[in-house]
XYZ file of C-alpha atoms in Angstrom:
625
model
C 33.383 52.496 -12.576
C 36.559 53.486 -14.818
C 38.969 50.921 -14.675
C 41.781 53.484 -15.090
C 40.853 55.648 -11.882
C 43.800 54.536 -10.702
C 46.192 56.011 -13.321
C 47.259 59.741 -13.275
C 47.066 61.620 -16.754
C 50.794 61.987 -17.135
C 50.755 57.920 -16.656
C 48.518 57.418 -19.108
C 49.943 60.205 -21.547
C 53.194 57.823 -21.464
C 51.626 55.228 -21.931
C 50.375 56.641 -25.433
C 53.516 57.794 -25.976
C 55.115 54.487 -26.217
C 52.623 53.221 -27.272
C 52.158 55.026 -30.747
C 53.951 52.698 -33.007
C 52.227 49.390 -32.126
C 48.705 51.550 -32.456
C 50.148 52.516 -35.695
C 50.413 49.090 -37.614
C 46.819 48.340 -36.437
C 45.208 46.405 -39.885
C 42.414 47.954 -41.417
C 42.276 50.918 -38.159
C 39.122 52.414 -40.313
C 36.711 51.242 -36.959
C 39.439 52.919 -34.596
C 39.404 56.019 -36.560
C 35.635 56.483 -36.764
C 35.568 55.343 -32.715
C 38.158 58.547 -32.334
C 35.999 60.917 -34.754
C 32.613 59.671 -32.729
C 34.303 61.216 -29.478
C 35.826 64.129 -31.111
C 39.365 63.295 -30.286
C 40.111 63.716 -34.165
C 40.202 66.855 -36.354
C 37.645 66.328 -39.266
C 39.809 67.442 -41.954
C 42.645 64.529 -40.929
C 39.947 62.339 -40.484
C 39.039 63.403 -44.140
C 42.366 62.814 -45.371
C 43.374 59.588 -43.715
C 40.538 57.644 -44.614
C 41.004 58.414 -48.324
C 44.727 56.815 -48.153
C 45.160 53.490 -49.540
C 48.449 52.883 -49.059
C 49.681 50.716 -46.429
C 52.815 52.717 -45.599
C 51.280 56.101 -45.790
C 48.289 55.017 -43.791
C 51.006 54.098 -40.730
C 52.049 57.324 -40.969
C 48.795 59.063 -40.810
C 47.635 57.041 -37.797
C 50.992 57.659 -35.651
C 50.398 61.216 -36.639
C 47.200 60.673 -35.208
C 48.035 59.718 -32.221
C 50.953 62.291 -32.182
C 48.334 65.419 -32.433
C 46.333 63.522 -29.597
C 49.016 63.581 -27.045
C 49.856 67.385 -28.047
C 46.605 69.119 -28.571
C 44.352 66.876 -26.339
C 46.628 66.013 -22.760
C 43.522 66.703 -20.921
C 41.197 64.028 -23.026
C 43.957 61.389 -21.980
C 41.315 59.635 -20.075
C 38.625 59.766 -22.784
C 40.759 58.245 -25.061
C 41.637 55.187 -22.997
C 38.393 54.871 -22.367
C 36.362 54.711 -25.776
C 39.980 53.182 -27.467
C 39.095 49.990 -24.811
C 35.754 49.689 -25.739
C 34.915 46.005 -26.231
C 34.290 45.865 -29.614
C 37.741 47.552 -30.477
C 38.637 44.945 -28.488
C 37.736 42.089 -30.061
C 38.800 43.382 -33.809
C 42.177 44.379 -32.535
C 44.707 42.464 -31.327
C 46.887 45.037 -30.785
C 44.448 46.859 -27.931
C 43.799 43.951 -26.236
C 47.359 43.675 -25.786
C 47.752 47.143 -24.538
C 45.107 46.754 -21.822
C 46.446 43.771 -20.406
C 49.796 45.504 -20.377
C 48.396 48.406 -18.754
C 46.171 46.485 -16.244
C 48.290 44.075 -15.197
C 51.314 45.959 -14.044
C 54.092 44.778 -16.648
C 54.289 48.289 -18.415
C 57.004 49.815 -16.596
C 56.266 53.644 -16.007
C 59.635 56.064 -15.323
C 59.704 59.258 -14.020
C 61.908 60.841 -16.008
C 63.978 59.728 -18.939
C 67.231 58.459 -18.038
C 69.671 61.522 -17.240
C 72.163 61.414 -19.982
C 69.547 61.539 -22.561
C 67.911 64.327 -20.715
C 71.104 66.041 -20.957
C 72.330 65.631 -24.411
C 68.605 66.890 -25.448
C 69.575 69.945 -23.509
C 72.656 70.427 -25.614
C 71.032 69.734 -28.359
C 68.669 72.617 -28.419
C 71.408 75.077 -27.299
C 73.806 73.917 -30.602
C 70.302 74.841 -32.592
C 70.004 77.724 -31.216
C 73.968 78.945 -31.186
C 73.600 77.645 -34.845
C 70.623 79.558 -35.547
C 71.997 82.978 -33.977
C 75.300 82.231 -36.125
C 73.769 81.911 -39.399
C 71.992 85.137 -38.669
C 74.774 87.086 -37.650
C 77.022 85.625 -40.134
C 74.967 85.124 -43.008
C 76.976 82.647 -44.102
C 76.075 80.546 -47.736
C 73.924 78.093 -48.163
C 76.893 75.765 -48.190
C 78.083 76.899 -45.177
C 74.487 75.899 -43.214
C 74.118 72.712 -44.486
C 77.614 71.863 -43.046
C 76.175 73.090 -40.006
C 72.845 71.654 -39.915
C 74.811 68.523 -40.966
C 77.041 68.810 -37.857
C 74.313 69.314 -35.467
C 72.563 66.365 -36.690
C 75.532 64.253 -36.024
C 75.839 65.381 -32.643
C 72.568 63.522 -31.912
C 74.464 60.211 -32.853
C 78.006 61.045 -31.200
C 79.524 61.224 -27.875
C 82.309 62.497 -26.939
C 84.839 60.433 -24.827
C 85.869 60.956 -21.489
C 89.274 60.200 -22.280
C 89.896 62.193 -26.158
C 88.733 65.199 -26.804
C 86.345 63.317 -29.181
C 85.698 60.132 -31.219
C 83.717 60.333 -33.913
C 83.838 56.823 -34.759
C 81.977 55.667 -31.398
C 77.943 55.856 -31.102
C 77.001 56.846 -27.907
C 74.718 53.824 -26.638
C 71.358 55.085 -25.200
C 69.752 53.192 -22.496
C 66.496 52.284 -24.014
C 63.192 51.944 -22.127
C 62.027 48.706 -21.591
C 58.050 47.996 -21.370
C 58.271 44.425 -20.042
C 57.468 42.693 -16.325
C 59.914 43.755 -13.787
C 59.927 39.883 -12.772
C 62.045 37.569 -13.804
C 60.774 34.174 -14.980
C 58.522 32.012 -13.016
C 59.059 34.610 -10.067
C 55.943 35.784 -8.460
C 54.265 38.982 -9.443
C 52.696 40.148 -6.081
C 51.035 43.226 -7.892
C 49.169 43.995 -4.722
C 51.601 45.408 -3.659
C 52.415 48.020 -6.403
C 51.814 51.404 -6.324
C 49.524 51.256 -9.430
C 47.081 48.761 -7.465
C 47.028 50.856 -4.117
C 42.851 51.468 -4.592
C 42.011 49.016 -6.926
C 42.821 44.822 -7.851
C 41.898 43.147 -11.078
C 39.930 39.993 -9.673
C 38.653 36.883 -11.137
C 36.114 34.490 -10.322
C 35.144 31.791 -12.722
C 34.992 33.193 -16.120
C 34.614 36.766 -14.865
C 37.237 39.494 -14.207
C 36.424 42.285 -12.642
C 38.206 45.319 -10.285
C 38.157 45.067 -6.557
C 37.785 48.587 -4.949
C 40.227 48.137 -1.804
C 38.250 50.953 0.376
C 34.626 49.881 -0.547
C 35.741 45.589 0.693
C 37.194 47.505 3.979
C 33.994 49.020 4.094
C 31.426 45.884 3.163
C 29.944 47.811 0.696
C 29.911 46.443 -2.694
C 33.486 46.320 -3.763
C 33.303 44.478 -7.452
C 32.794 45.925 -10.362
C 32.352 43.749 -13.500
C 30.675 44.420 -16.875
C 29.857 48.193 -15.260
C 27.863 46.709 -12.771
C 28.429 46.173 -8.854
C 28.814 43.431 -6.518
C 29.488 42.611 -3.036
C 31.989 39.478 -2.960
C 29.235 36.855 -2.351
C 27.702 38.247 -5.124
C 30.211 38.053 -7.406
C 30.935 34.753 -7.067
C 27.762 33.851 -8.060
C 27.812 35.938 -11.155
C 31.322 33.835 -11.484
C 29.343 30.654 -11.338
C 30.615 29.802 -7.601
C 28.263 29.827 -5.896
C 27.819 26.534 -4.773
C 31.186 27.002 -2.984
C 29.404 29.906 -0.827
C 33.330 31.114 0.546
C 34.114 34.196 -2.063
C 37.600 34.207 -0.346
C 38.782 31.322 -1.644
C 36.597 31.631 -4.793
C 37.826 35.355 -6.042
C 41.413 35.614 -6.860
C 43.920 37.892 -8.049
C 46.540 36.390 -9.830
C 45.993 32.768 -8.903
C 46.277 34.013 -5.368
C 42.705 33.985 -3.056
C 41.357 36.873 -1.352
C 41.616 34.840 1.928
C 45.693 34.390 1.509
C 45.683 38.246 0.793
C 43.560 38.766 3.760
C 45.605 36.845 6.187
C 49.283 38.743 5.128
C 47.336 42.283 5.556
C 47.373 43.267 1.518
C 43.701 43.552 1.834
C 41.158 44.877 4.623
C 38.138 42.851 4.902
C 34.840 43.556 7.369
C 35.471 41.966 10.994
C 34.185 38.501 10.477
C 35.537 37.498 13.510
C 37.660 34.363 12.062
C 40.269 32.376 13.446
C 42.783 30.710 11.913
C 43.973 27.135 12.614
C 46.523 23.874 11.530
C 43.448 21.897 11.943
C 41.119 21.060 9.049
C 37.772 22.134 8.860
C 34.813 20.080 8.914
C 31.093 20.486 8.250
C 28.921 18.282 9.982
C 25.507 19.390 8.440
C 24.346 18.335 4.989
C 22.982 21.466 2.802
C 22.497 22.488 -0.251
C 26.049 23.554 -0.808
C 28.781 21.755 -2.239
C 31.584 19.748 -0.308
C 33.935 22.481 -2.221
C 32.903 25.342 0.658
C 33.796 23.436 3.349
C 37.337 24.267 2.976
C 41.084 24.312 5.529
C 42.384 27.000 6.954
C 45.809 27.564 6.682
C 48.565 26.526 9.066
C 49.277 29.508 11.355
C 52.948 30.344 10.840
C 52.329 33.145 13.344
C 52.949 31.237 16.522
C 55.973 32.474 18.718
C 58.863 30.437 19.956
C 57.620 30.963 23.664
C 54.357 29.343 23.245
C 55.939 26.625 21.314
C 58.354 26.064 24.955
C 55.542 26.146 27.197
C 53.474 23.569 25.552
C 56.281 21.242 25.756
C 55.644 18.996 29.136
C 57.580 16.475 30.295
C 56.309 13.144 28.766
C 55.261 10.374 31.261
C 54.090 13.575 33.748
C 52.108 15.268 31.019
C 49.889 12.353 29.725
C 49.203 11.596 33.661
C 47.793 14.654 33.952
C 45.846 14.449 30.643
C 43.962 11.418 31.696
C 44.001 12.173 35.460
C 40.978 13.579 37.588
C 38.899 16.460 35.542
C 40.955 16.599 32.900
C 39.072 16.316 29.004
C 40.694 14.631 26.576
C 39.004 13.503 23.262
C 41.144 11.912 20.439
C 38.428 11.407 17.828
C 40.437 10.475 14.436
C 38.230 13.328 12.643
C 40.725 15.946 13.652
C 39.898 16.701 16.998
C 42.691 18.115 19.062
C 43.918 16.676 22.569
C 43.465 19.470 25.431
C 44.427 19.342 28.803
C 41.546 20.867 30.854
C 41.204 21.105 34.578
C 37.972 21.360 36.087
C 38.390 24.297 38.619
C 36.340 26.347 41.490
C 35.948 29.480 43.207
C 32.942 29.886 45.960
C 30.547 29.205 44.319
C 31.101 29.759 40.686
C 32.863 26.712 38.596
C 34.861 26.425 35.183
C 37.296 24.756 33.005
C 40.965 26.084 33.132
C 42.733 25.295 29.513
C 46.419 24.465 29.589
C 47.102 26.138 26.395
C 45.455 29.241 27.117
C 47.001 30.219 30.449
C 49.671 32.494 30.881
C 49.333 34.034 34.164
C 47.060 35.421 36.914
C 46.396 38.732 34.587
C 47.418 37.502 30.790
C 45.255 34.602 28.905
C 41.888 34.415 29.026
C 41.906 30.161 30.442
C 38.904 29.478 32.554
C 35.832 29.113 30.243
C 32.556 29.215 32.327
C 28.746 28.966 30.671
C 28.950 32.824 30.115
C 32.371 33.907 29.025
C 36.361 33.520 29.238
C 38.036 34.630 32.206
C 41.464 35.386 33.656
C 42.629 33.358 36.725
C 42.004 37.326 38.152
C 38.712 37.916 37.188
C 37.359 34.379 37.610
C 38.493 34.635 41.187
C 37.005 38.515 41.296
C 33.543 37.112 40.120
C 33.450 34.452 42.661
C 35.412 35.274 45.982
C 34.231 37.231 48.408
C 37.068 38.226 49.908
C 38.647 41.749 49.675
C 42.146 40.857 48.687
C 41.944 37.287 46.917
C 44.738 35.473 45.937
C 44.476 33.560 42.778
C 46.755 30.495 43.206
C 45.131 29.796 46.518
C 41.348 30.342 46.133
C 41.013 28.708 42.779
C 40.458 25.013 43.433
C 41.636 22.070 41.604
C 40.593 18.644 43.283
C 39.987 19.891 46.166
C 43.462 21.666 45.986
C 45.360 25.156 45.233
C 45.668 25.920 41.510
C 49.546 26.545 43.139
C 50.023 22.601 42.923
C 49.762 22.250 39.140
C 52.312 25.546 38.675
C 54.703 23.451 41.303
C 54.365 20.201 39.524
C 55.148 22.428 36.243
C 51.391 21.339 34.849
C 51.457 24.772 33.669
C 54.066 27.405 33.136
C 53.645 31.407 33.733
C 54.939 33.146 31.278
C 57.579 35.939 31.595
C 56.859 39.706 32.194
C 58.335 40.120 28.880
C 56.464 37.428 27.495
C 55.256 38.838 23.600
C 53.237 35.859 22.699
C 49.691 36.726 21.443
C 48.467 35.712 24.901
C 50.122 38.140 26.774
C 49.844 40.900 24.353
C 47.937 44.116 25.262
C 46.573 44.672 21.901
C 42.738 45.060 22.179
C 42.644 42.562 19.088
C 44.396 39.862 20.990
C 42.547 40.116 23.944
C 39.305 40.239 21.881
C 40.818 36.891 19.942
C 40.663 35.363 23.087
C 36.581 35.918 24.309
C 35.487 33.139 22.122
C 36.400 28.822 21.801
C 39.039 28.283 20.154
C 37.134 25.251 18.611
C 33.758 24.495 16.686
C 31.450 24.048 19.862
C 29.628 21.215 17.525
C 32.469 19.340 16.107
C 34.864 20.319 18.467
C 37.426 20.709 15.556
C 39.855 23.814 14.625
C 39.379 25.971 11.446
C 37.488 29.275 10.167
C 35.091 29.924 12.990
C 32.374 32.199 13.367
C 32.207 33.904 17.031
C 29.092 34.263 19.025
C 28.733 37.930 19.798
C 26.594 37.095 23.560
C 28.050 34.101 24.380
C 32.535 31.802 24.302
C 30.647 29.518 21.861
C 32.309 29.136 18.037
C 31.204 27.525 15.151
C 31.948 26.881 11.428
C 29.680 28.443 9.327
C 28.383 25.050 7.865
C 28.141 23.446 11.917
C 26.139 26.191 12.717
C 21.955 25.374 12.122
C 20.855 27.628 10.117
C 24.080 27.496 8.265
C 25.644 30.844 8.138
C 26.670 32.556 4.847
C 29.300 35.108 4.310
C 26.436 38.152 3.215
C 25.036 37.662 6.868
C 28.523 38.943 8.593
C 29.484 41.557 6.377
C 28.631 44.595 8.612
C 29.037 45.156 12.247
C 25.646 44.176 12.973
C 25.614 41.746 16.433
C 25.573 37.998 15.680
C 24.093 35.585 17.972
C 24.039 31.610 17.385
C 20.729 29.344 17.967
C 21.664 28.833 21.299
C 21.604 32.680 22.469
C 18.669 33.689 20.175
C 16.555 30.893 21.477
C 17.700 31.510 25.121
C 17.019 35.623 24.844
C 13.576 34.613 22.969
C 12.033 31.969 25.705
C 9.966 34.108 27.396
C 8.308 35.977 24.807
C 7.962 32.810 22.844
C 6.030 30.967 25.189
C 4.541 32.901 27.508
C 2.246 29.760 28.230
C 2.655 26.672 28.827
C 1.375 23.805 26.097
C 0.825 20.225 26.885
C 3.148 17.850 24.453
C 0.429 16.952 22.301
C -0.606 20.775 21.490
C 3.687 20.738 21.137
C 3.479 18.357 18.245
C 0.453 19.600 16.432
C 2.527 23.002 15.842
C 3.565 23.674 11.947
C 7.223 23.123 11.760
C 7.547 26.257 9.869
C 6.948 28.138 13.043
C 9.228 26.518 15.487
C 12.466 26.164 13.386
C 14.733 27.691 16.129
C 13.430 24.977 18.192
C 14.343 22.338 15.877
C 17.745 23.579 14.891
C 18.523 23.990 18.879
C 17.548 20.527 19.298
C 19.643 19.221 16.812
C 22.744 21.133 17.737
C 22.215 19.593 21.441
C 22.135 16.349 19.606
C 25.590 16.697 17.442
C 27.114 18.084 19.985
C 26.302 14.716 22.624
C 26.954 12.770 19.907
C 30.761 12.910 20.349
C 31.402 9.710 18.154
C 29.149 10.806 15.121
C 27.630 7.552 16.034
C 23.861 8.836 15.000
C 25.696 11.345 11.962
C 26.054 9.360 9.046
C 23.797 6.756 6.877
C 24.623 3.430 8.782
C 23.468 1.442 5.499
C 26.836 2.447 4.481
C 29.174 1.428 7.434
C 27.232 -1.129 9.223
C 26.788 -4.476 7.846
C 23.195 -6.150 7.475
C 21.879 -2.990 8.820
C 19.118 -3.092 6.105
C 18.074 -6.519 6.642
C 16.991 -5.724 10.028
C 16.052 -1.852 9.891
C 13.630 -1.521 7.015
C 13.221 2.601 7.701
C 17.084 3.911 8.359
C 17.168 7.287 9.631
C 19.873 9.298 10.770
C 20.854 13.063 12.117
C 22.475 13.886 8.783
C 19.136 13.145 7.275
C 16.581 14.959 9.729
C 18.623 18.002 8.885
C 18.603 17.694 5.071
C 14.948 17.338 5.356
C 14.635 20.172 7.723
C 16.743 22.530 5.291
C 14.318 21.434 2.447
C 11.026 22.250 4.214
C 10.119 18.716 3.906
C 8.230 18.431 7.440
C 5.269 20.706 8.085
C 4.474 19.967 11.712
C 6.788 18.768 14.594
C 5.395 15.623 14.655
C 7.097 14.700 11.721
C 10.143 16.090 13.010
C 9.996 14.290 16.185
C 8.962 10.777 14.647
C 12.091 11.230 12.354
C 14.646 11.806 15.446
C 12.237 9.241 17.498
C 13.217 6.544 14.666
C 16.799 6.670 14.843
C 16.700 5.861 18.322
C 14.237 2.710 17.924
C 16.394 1.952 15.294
C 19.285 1.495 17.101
C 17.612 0.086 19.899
C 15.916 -2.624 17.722
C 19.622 -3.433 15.727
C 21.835 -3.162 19.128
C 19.425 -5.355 21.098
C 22.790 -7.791 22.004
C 25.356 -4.782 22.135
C 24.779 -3.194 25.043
C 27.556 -0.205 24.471
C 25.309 1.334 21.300
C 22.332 0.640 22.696
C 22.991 2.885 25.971
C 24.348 5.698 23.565
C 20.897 5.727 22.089
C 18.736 5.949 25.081
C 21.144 8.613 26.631
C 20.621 10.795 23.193
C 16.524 10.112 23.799
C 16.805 10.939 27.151
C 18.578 14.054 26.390
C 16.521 14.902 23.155
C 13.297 14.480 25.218
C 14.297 16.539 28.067
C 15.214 19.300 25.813
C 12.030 19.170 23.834
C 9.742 19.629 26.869
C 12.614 22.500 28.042
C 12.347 24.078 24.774
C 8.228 23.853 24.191
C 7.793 25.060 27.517
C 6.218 21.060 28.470
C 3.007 21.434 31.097
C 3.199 17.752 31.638
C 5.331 14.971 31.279
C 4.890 13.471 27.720
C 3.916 9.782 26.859
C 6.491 7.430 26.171
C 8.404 7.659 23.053
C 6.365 4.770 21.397
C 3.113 6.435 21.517
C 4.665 9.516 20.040
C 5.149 7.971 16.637
């Protein structure tokens, strides 16, 4: 890929011409002269010559004139020039190049037009005083005196200019507005060279160690987009050939000028593929061990794109509002891991039910608020899907308690917005309603962030929540994605299209039944609201080892899944099975813990024999290990 696609010929032929002097007082410029002579952007004979010259001086000379013949006789080489002149190992011998590139790549030289008007103008002059001169001396034949007088006067008039006041002065140098090559910037104010002209294709990029240029059209495209070292990469893969890969999240990895890809992203500078992310104040957490650093689980940033209007209908008035978040059907979690308080109102219609979400609803037609197993719904279309009537009414056939959804909009529980409403929830954008088919939390953790979107099904996840975790390579085209919960669900039948008996269940390699594992832990996370069962208890729970002698936890059966370290489910279920005796064994006087853990056997056994398509109830838990 030529890293100077992005300059036009005349761009670059000013570059060289400003460039010339600098080139000029290269030391020892015998290896740029021979680089020039290799690509036949030098006449042999003034190779010849040059070469020979010893003197310092004279040698300066012979390389500006050099360059000078270059930018006359070869314009249409400009290109090739640039090219085999910024060959690394010019690079590294010269100073001076490396300078020159950076200037060129970065966007501090300065490239004009035109050359500022007055100096246009007195060049204009200038060749018409030649030429009257000229046409004089021929018609006039004057002497030789006489035409140095003249060729002395025309010299001067380069150096004078006249006054607008006189009819001349002499004395007073006319001051020419020299071109500066410097940053456009002032200091320590921000170069945002994304948006300059010059970078409208391409951005330099760096990731690690490695710089490369970021074609604009190809990342739009999720084609590879890098190019580094005159070879390709998509981003994922260039942050590993950055060394970054641990991180596994190129858009905070790759940056272009201290500024990530993700930041560039979000304020439109750059077109990614539709990864279907949200954006949220809340901090993202992974629940799932892996092989991954702690450095890809990364926040969001704070969306600063919220509009006054939402921010006035979430306001409630105080004692009325926290009634109604703890009253009937109404859930409210304040887990201190950075889950967010929602009011939610469990609601009906015939026979269909769902949960109606305060802070999505904006009226009958506008905000998608009434999540069901299958998908988001308008008050309209939830009561279309359920109602048999011709002409239903919203506010009265969607039930709340037994009552009209009416009686929360009178009690001011929640507030329809105005027909002129422009919040992203009444926006008729396709992209905000398509924003609003999915949770606006992690369905495992239950936390804001970057979230993934289930293509089949409201469910959301971060990309380290999700089992199998999901990397950034497996969204980058338009391709439908489904989570464990949908592909397992679609694949039932197929899968099983017998029953087994438990024991056959157990006696299956683990390397075949994955999904089933992975489903069964998600189930698991997501009942464990507390992250009771999460986490190593050795750590947080005193004396735990002097009663358990084998601790096991969730955090652990997945690490061991992810590192094919069980090779039938047996192993897998005695692992889960464990945690469970273990915390009925430790908790035998707390009676709080030790009903969490039967209610997550209960629920992990009544899954399994779901999921394995169970002929017959299985033995107790005891025999199973």
């Amino acid at each position: 890929m030529d890293t100077l696609a992005f300059l036009t010929d005349k761009q670059l032929l000013q570059f060289l011409r400003c460039s010339r002097t600098e080139m000029s007082c290269m030391v020892q410029p015998h290896t740029f002269l021979n680089q020039l002579r290799d690509h036949h952007l030098i006449p042999e004979n003034m190779y010849k010559k040059l070469i020979l010259i010893r003197s310092k001086e004279l040698r300066e000379k012979g390389v500006y004139r050099v360059l000078d013949w270059v930018e006359a006789e070869r314009p249409d080489s400009i290109k090739v020039f640039w090219n085999c002149v910024f060959r690394d190992h010019l690079l590294q011998q010269y100073p001076t190049l490396r300078l020159l590139r950076n200037r060129l790549l970065d966007g501090s030289f300065t490239f004009y037009e035109k050359l500022p008007e007055k100096v246009e103008k007195e060049e204009e002059e200038d060749k018409k005083k030649k030429a009257s001169a000229e046409g004089g001396e021929e018609e006039e034949e004057k002497t030789g005196r006489k035409k140095r007088k003249q060729k002395k006067r025309s010299a001067s008039a380069e150096e004078e200019q006249p006054s607008t006041s006189t009819q001349s002065t002499p004395s007073q140098k006319r001051k020419v507005q020299r071109l500066k090559y410097c940053s456009p910037f002032r200091k320590g104010e921000k170069a945002d060279i994304w948006t300059w002209p010059i970078y409208k294709s391409q951005l330099p990029v760096t990731c690690g160690d490695k710089e490369g240029m970021l074609n604009r059209d190809k990342l739009a495209k999720g084609e590879k987009c890098i190019v580094a070292q005159g070879r390709w990469f998509t981003p994922s893969g260039f942050e590993e050939f950055g060394g970054k890969k641990s991180r596994k999240n190129w858009k905070c990895s790759i940056r272009c000028r201290d500024t990530t890809l993700e930041k560039l992203i979000q304020e439109g500078h750059l077109t990614s593929p539709d990864f279907k992310r949200r954006k949220s104040a809340q901090t993202k957490r992974a629940l799932f061990p892996s092989n991954q650093s702690a450095g890809s689980i990364t926040g969001s940033e704070e969306d600063d794109g919220e509009e006054e209007e939402e921010a006035e209908q979430e306001r409630e008035e105080g004692e009325r509002g926290e009634q109604a978040n703890t009253a009937e059907g109404e859930s409210s979690s304040g887990v201190s891991h950075g889950v967010v308080k929602k009011c939610v109102f469990k609601v009906t219609c015939g026979a269909i039910n769902g949960m109606l979400h305060k802070d999505r609803f904006a009226s009958g037609s506008c905000g998608k608020s009434i999540r069901t197993e299958q998908c988001w719904m308008t008050p309209i279309k939830f009561v279309t899907e359920g109602s048999a009537l011709e002409d239903p009414s919203w506010k009265k056939d969607i039930q709340y308690d037994g009552k009209p959804l009416s009686v929360l909009i009178e009690s001011k529980l929640l507030h329809i917005h105005s027909l002129l409403c422009k919040c992203k929830l009444c926006s008729s954008m396709v992209k905000d309603r398509h924003d609003q088919d999915n949770d606006d939390d992690c369905f495992i953790c239950r936390s804001q962030g970057s979230l993934i979107c289930c293509d089949k099904c409201p469910r959301s996840f971060h990309q380290r929540c999700h089992l199998p975790n999901v990397d950034d390579a497996m969204l980058g085209d338009n391709r439908t994605w489904m989570c464990t919960f949908c592909v397992l669900g679609a694949s039932q039948l197929w899968r099983y299209p017998k029953q087994m008996t438990y024991q056959e269940a157990l006696t299956c390699r683990i390397s075949d039944h994955l999904l089933e594992c992975q489903y069964l832990l998600l189930c698991l996370y997501k009942a464990d609201e507390d992250n009771i069962f999460v986490t190593d208890p050795c750590i947080n729970v005193r004396n735990y080892t002097s009663v358990i002698k084998t601790p096991m936890w969730l955090g652990r059966v997945v690490e061991k899944l992810q590192q094919n370290l069980y090779k039938t489910v047996h192993h897998f279920v005695s692992d889960v099975m464990f945690i469970f005796t273990n915390c009925a064994t430790f908790n035998r006087d707390n009676a709080e813990f030790r009903e969490m853990g039967k209610r997550l056997k209960d629920l992990f056994e009544r899954e399994f024999k779901s999921t394995f398509s169970i002929q017959l109830q299985h033995p107790a838990a005891s025999n199973s290990q």
